[in-house]
XYZ file of C-alpha atoms in Angstrom:
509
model
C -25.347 -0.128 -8.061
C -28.559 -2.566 -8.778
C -28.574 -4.708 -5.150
C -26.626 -8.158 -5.623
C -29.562 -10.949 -5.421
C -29.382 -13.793 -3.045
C -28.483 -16.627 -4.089
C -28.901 -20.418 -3.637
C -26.774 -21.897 -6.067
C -23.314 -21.287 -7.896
C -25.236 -18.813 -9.935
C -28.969 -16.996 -10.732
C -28.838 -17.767 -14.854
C -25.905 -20.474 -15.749
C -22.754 -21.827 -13.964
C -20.607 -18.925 -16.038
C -22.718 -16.299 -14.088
C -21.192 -14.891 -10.790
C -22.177 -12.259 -8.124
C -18.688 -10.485 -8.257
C -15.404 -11.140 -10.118
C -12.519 -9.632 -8.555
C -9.305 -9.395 -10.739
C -6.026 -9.772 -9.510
C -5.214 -11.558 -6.433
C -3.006 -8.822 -4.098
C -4.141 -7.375 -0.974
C -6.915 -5.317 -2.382
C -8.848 -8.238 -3.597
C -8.822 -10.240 -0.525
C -9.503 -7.587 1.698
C -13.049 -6.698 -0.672
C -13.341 -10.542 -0.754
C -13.196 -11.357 2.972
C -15.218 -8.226 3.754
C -17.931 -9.002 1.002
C -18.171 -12.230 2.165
C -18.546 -11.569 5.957
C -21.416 -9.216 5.234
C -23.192 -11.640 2.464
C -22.474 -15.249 3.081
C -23.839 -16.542 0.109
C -22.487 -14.213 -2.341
C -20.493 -16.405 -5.464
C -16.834 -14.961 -6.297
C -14.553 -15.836 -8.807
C -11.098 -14.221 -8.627
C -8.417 -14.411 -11.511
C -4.898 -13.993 -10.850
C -2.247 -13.956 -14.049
C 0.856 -15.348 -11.924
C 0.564 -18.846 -10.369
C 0.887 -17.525 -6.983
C -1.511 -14.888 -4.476
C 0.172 -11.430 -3.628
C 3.299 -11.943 -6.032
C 3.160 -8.326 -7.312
C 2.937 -5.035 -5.412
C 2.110 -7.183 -2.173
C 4.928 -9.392 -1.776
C 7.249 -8.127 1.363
C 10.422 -7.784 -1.245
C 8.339 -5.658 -3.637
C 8.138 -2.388 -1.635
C 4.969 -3.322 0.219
C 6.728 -4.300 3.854
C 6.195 -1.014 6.095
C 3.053 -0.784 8.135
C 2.472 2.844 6.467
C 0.486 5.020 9.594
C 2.509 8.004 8.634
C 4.695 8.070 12.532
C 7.862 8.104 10.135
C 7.139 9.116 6.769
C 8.200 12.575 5.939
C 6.401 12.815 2.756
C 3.196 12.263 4.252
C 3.903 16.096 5.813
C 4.924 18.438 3.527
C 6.580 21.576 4.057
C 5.195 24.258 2.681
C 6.816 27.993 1.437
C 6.602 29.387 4.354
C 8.137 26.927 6.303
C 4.866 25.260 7.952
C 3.829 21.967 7.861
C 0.909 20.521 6.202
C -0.091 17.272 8.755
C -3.789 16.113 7.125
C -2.368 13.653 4.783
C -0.877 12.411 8.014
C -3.477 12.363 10.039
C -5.864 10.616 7.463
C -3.490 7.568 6.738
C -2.975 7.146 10.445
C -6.675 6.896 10.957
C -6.610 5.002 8.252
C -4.207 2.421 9.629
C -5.739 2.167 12.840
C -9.164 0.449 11.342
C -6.866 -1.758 8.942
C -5.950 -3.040 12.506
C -9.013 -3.362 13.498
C -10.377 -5.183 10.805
C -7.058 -7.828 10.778
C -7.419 -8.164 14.458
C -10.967 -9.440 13.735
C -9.998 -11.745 11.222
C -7.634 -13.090 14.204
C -10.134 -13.269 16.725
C -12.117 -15.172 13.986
C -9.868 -17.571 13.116
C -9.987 -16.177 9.489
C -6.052 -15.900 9.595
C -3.362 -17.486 11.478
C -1.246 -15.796 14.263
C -0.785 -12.379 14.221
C 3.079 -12.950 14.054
C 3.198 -14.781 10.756
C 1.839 -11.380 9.541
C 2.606 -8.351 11.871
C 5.226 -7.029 14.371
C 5.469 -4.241 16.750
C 9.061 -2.091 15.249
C 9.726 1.379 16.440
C 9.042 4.231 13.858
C 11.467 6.856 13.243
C 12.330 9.740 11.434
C 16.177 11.059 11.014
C 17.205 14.344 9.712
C 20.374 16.084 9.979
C 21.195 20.244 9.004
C 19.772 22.937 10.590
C 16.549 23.103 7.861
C 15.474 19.578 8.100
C 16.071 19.800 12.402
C 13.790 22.617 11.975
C 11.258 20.973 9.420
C 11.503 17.716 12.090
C 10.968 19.916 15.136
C 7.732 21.735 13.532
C 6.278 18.340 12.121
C 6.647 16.602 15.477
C 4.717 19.683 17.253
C 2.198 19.920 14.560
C 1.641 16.035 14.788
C 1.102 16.429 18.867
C -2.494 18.296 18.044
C -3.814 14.756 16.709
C -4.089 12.175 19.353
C -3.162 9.986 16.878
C 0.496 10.035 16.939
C -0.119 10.157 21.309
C 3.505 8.388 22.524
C 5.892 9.941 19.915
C 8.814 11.286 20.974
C 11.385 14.191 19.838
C 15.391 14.470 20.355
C 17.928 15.881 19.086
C 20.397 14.155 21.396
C 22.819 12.231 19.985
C 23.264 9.768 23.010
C 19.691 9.111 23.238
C 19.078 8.959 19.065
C 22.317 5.877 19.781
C 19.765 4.233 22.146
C 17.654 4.006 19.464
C 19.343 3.517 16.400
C 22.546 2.669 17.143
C 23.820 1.453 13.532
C 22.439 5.043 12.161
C 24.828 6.856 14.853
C 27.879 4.838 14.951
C 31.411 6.777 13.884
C 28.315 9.757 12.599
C 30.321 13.720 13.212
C 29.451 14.629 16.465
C 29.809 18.255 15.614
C 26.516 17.047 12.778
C 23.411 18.605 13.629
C 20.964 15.913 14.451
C 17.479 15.076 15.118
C 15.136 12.371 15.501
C 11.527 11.417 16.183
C 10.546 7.341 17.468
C 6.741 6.143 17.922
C 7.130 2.748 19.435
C 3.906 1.809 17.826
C 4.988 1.215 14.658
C 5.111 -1.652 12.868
C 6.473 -4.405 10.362
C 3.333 -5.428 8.266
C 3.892 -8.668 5.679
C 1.552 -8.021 3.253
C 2.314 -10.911 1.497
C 1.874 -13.530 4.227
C -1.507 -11.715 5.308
C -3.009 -11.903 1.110
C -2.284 -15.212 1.214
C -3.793 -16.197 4.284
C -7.480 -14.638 3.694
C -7.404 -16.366 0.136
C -6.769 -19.799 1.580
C -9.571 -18.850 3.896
C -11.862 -17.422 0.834
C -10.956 -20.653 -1.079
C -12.660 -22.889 1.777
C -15.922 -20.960 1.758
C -18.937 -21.830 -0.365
C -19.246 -20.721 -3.772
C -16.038 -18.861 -4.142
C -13.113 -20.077 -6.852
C -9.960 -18.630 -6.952
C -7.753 -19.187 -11.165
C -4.294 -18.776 -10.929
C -2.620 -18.116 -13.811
C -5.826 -16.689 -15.469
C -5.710 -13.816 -17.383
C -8.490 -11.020 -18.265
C -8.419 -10.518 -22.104
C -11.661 -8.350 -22.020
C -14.872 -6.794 -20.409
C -17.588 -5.401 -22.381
C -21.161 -4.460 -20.217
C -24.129 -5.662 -21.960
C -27.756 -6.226 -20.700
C -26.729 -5.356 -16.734
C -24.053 -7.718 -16.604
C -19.914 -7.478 -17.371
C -19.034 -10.021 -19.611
C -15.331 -10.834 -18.826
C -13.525 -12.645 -21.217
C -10.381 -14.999 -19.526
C -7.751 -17.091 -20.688
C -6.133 -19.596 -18.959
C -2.784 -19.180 -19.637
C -1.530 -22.818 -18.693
C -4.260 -24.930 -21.124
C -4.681 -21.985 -23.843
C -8.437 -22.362 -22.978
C -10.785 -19.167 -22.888
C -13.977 -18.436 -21.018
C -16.978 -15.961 -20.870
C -17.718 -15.212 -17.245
C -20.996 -12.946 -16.876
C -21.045 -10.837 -13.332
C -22.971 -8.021 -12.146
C -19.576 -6.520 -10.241
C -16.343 -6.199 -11.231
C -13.477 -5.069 -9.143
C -10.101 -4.590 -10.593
C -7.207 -4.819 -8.252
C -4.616 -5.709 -10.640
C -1.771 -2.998 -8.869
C 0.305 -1.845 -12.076
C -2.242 -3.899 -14.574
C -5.034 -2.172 -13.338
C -4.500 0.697 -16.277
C -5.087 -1.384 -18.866
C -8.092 -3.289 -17.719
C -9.571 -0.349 -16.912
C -9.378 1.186 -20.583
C -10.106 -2.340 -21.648
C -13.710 -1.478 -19.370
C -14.177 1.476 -21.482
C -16.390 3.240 -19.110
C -16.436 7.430 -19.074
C -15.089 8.000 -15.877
C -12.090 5.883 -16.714
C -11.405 8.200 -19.603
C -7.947 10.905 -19.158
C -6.514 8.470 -16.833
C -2.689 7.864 -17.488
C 0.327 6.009 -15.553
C 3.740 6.625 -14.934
C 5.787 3.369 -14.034
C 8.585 3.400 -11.434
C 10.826 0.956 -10.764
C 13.008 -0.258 -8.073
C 15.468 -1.825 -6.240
C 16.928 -2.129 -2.666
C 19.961 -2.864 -0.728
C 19.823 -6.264 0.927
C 22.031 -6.799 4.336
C 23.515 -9.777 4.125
C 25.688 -9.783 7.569
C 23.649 -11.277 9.921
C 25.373 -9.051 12.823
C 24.387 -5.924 10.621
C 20.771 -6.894 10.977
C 20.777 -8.043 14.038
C 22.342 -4.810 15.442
C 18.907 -2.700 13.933
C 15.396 -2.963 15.240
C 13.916 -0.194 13.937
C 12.439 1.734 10.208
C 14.299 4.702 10.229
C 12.899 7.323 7.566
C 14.846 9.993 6.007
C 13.824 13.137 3.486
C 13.580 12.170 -0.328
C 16.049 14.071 -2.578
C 14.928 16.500 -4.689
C 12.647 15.379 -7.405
C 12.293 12.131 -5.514
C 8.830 10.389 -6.113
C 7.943 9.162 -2.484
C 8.566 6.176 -3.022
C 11.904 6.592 -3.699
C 11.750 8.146 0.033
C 15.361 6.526 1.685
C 14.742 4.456 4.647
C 16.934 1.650 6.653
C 14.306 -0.718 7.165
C 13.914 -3.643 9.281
C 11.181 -6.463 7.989
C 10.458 -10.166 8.864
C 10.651 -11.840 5.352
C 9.486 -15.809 5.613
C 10.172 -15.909 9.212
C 13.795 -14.264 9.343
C 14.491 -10.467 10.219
C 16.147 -8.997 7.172
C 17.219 -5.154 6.482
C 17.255 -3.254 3.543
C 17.794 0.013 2.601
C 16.480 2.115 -0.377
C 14.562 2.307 -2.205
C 16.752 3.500 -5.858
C 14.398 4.072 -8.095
C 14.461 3.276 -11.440
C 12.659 3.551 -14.935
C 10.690 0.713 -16.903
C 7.943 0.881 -19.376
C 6.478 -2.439 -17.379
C 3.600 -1.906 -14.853
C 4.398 -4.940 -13.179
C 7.895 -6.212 -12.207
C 6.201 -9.528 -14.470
C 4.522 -7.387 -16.945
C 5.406 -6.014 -20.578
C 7.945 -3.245 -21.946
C 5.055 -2.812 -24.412
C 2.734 -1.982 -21.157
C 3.087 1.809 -20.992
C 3.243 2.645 -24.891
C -0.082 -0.095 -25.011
C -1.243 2.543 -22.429
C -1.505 5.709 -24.463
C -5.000 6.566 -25.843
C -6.328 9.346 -27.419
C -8.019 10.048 -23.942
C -5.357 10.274 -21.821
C -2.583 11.397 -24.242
C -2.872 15.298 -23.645
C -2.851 14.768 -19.723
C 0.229 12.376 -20.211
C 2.111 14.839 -21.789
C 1.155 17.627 -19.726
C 2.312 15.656 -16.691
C 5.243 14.615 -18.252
C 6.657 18.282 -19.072
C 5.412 19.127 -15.513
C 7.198 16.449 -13.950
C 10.809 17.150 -15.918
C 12.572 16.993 -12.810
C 11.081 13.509 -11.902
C 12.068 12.117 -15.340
C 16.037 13.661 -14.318
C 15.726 11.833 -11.068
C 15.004 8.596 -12.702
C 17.990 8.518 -15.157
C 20.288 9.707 -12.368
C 19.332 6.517 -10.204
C 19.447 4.227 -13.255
C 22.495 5.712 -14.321
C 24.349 4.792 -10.343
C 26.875 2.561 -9.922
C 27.304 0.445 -6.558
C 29.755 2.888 -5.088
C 26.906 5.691 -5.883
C 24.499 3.129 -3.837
C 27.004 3.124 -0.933
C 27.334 6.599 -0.593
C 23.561 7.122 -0.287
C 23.455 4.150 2.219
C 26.491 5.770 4.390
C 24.506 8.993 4.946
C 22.273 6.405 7.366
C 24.996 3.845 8.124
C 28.109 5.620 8.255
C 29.988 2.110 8.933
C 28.475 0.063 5.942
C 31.032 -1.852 4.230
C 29.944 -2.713 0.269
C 30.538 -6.732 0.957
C 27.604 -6.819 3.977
C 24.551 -6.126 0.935
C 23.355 -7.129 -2.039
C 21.594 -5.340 -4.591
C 17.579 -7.057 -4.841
C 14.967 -6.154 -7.460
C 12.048 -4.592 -5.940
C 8.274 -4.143 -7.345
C 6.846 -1.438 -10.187
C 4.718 1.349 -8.841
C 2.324 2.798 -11.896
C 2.021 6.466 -10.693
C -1.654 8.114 -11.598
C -2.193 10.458 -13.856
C -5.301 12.686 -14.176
C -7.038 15.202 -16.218
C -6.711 19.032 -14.704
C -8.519 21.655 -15.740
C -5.216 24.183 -15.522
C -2.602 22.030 -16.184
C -3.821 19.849 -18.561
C -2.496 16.593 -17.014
C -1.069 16.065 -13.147
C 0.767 13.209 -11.786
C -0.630 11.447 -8.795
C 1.065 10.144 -5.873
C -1.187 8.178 -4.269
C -4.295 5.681 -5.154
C -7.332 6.355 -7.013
C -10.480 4.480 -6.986
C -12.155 5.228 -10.436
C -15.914 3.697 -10.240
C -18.748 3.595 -12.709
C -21.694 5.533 -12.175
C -24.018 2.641 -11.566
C -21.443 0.903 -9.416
C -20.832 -1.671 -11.376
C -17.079 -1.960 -11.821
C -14.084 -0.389 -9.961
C -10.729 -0.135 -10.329
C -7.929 0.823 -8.226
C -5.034 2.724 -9.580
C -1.676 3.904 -7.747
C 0.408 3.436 -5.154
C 1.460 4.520 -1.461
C 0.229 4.108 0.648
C -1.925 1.375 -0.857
C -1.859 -2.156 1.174
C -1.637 -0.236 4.674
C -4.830 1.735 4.092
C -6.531 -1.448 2.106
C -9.319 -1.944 4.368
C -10.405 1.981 4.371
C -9.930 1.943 0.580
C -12.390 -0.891 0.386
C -15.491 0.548 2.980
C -14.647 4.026 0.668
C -15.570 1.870 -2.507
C -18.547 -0.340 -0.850
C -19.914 2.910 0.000
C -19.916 3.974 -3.866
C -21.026 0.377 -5.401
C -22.746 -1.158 -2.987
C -24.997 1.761 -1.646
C -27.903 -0.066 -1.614
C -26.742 -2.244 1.260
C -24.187 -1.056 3.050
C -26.229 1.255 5.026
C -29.057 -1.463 5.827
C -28.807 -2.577 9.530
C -27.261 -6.135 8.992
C -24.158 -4.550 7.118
C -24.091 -1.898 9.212
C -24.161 -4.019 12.352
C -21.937 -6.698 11.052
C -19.224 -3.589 9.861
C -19.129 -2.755 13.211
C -18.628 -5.741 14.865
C -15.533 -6.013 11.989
C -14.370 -2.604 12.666
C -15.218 -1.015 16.091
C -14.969 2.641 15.100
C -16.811 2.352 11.732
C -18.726 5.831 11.224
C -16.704 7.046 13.766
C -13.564 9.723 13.370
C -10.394 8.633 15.453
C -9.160 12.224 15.156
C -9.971 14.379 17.752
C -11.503 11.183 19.890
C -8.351 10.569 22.266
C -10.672 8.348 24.599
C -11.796 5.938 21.631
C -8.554 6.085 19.941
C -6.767 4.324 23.625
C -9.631 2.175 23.479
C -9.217 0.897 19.817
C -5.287 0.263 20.177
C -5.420 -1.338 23.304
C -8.019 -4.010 21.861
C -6.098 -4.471 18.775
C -2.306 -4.008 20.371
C -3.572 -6.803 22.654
C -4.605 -9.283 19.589
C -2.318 -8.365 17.254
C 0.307 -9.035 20.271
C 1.913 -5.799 19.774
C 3.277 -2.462 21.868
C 1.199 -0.378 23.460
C 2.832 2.687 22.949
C 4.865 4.667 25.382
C 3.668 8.494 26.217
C 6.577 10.877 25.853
């Protein structure tokens, strides 16, 4: 894009004319914010938020976003292929990807940009937990596969049941010991509230120069005229609407993104489709249940399962307290936010991105069966898939808690008319002018990555000058650099941030 002029004042042409508007105020949005900021100081931001509160959406810790996602546990990050090997790059890229998100939080620490590391992050062993001969087998080949990349260095493999009870004791209590079993644990792992962590770098943005933060704000429209995006908001509390002018425009809006990007009208935004998916989970309530598991313990996803439906028995420190949930069920909504609209899919369908909808859709019949199974289950359905990890659980130790919307991405495809996405998509204009982020998982975990990956598209111009390069790398150690394959740098990296972040180093197997 055009470079971003300096600036001396609140704006270069009027007091309604901005450097960058970011919409939506969830992880993505900070993380661009704090990082825009740290590399030009006197850059003027105005964010707009809908809700009344920072990170109430896809980044709150009860909405789905709670796992540190660096793929040690998550099966569907490794896919088996036909002939029974194991695909690990997806893998491999997300845990790279994780490690500079650490990186980049444990400067904000050392900066005093956020609080204490333990009002946002803990150290939690990662597993994985299979049972039947296949999935011991699929477990077995993903753990040796995984030991190529000194990545996942310290993870270790069992298939004995006394030492899986060490571990997970809740998971193996009164399980068939004639079951076959098996189980891999990375002790570096973590607990990641995403929530806590948004909130912090806005009150932190808020306090800077030249940077103003709307809640309940929302963006009606954006038309580009004369080099600027003319964004039209409405406060939602006074009725009053405003004309904001801004030469960049990042929308981070997590299920609402869809919309505001069609609402951009730009070409490359055209074909692109979502698929909502709702959920819920299954919220311990016996404080000896929770207390009795320290640990995320991932599982295989049923058959036609989107992956984040993936089953897992998950410990997470929610406001302070260690809670446990299991799930999540998935479910169907037309909303793409848990706050949004039942008119917010149908609104959705243009004549752009109707023939890849459909296509995806009659691809994807399998997914649509899955969905009306889980909506259709009743509690005792719940229990049963909650007994296959904790044979013991009794139905009056949880409670059943609304979780957030994921807005799946759909794409044009040459062959297939239409595919369905699972994962995020960062759909910029060609003069790097506006972005938008669409999808899900692993989202939040791999925010910071996500972020350098779109500075590098709209923001060209600088970000390969020496003072951004020099102050990304005091930010992020290993910027430029590939983790993978660099065992020496890789120690190096997660002993600095283990040590900030006051977590585990991890054990070697």
């Amino acid at each position: 894009m055009q470079k971003i002029s300096k600036m001396t004042g609140k704006s270069s042409n009027s007091e309604n004319t901005v450097d960058v508007i970011l919409i939506g105020a969830g992880i993505m949005s900070a993380t661009l914010g704090v990082l825009l900021k740290e590399l030009q100081p006197d850059l003027s931001i105005e964010i707009f938020e809908r809700l009344d509160v920072a990170a109430a959406e896809s980044s709150d810790a009860w909405n789905n976003a709670g796992t540190g996602h660096s793929a040690f546990c998550e099966l569907n990050y490794t896919p088996e292929k036909a002939d029974g090997s194991v695909d690990t790059k997806k893998a491999v890229a997300i845990a790279e990807s994780f490690e500079v998100s650490k990186q980049f939080w444990s400067f904000l620490v050392k900066n005093k940009i956020v609080g204490a590391p333990e009002d946002f992050i803990k150290g939690i062993p990662h597993m994985s937990f299979v049972w039947g001969e296949e999935n011991v087998k699929f477990l077995k080949t993903r753990y040796n596969n995984l030991q190529k990349s000194n990545l996942f260095k310290g993870m270790s493999y069992s298939e004995d049941p006394k030492q899986m009870a060490e571990w997970m004791p809740l998971v193996m209590d009164d399980r068939d010991p004639n079951e076959k079993v098996a189980a891999t644990r990375m002790t570096l792992g973590t607990d990641v509230n995403f929530g806590a962590l948004t909130r912090m770098m806005f009150n932190h943005l808020q306090k800077l120069d030249q940077v103003d933060l709307h809640f309940h704000h929302e963006v009606r429209k954006l038309k580009q005229k004369n080099g600027f995006w003319e964004v039209k908001v409405k406060n939602e509390t006074t009725g009053k609407k405003r004309l904001i002018k801004s030469k960049f425009v990042f929308i981070g809006a997590g299920g609402g993104s869809l919309p505001l990007l069609e609402k951009a009208n730009i070409p490359e935004g055209n074909g692109f489709g979502g698929f909502p998916v709702s959920g819920q989970w299954l919220k311990c309530v016996n404080p000896e249940v929770i207390e009795r598991h320290h640990a995320k313990v991932y599982g295989k996803a049923s058959v036609g399962a989107p992956p984040m439906s993936v089953p897992h028995l998950d410990t997470r420190m929610i406001d302070g307290k260690k809670a446990l949930l299991f799930g999540p069920y998935a479910g169907f909504s037309t909303r793409f936010l848990k706050h949004g609209s039942l008119l917010d899919l149908p609104l959705s369908i243009k004549i752009n991105n109707i023939r890849p909808m459909i296509s995806a859709g009659l691809d994807n019949l399998q997914l649509t069966k899955y969905l009306i199974d889980q909506v259709r289950q009743s509690p005792e359905d719940r229990m049963v898939a909650l007994r296959e990890y904790l044979p013991t659980a009794k139905m009056e130790d949880w409670e059943l808690e609304t979780a957030g919307q994921r807005v799946q991405v759909i794409k044009k495809d040459e062959k297939h008319g239409g595919i369905l996405e699972f994962g995020t998509e960062v759909v910029t204009a060609a003069d790097g002018s506006i972005a938008a982020l669409l999808g899900a998982s692993p989202g939040a975990s791999t925010a910071v990555s996500i972020m350098l990956t779109l500075m590098e598209r709209c923001f060209k111009d600088q970000i390969h000058t020496p003072e951004w390069e020099q102050k990304l790398k005091q930010m992020i150690p290993s910027y430029g650099i590939q983790l993978s394959g660099n065992a020496e740098l890789t120690d190096q990296i997660r002993n600095e941030t283990s040590e900030v972040l006051k977590l585990e180093v991890p054990e070697l197997a």
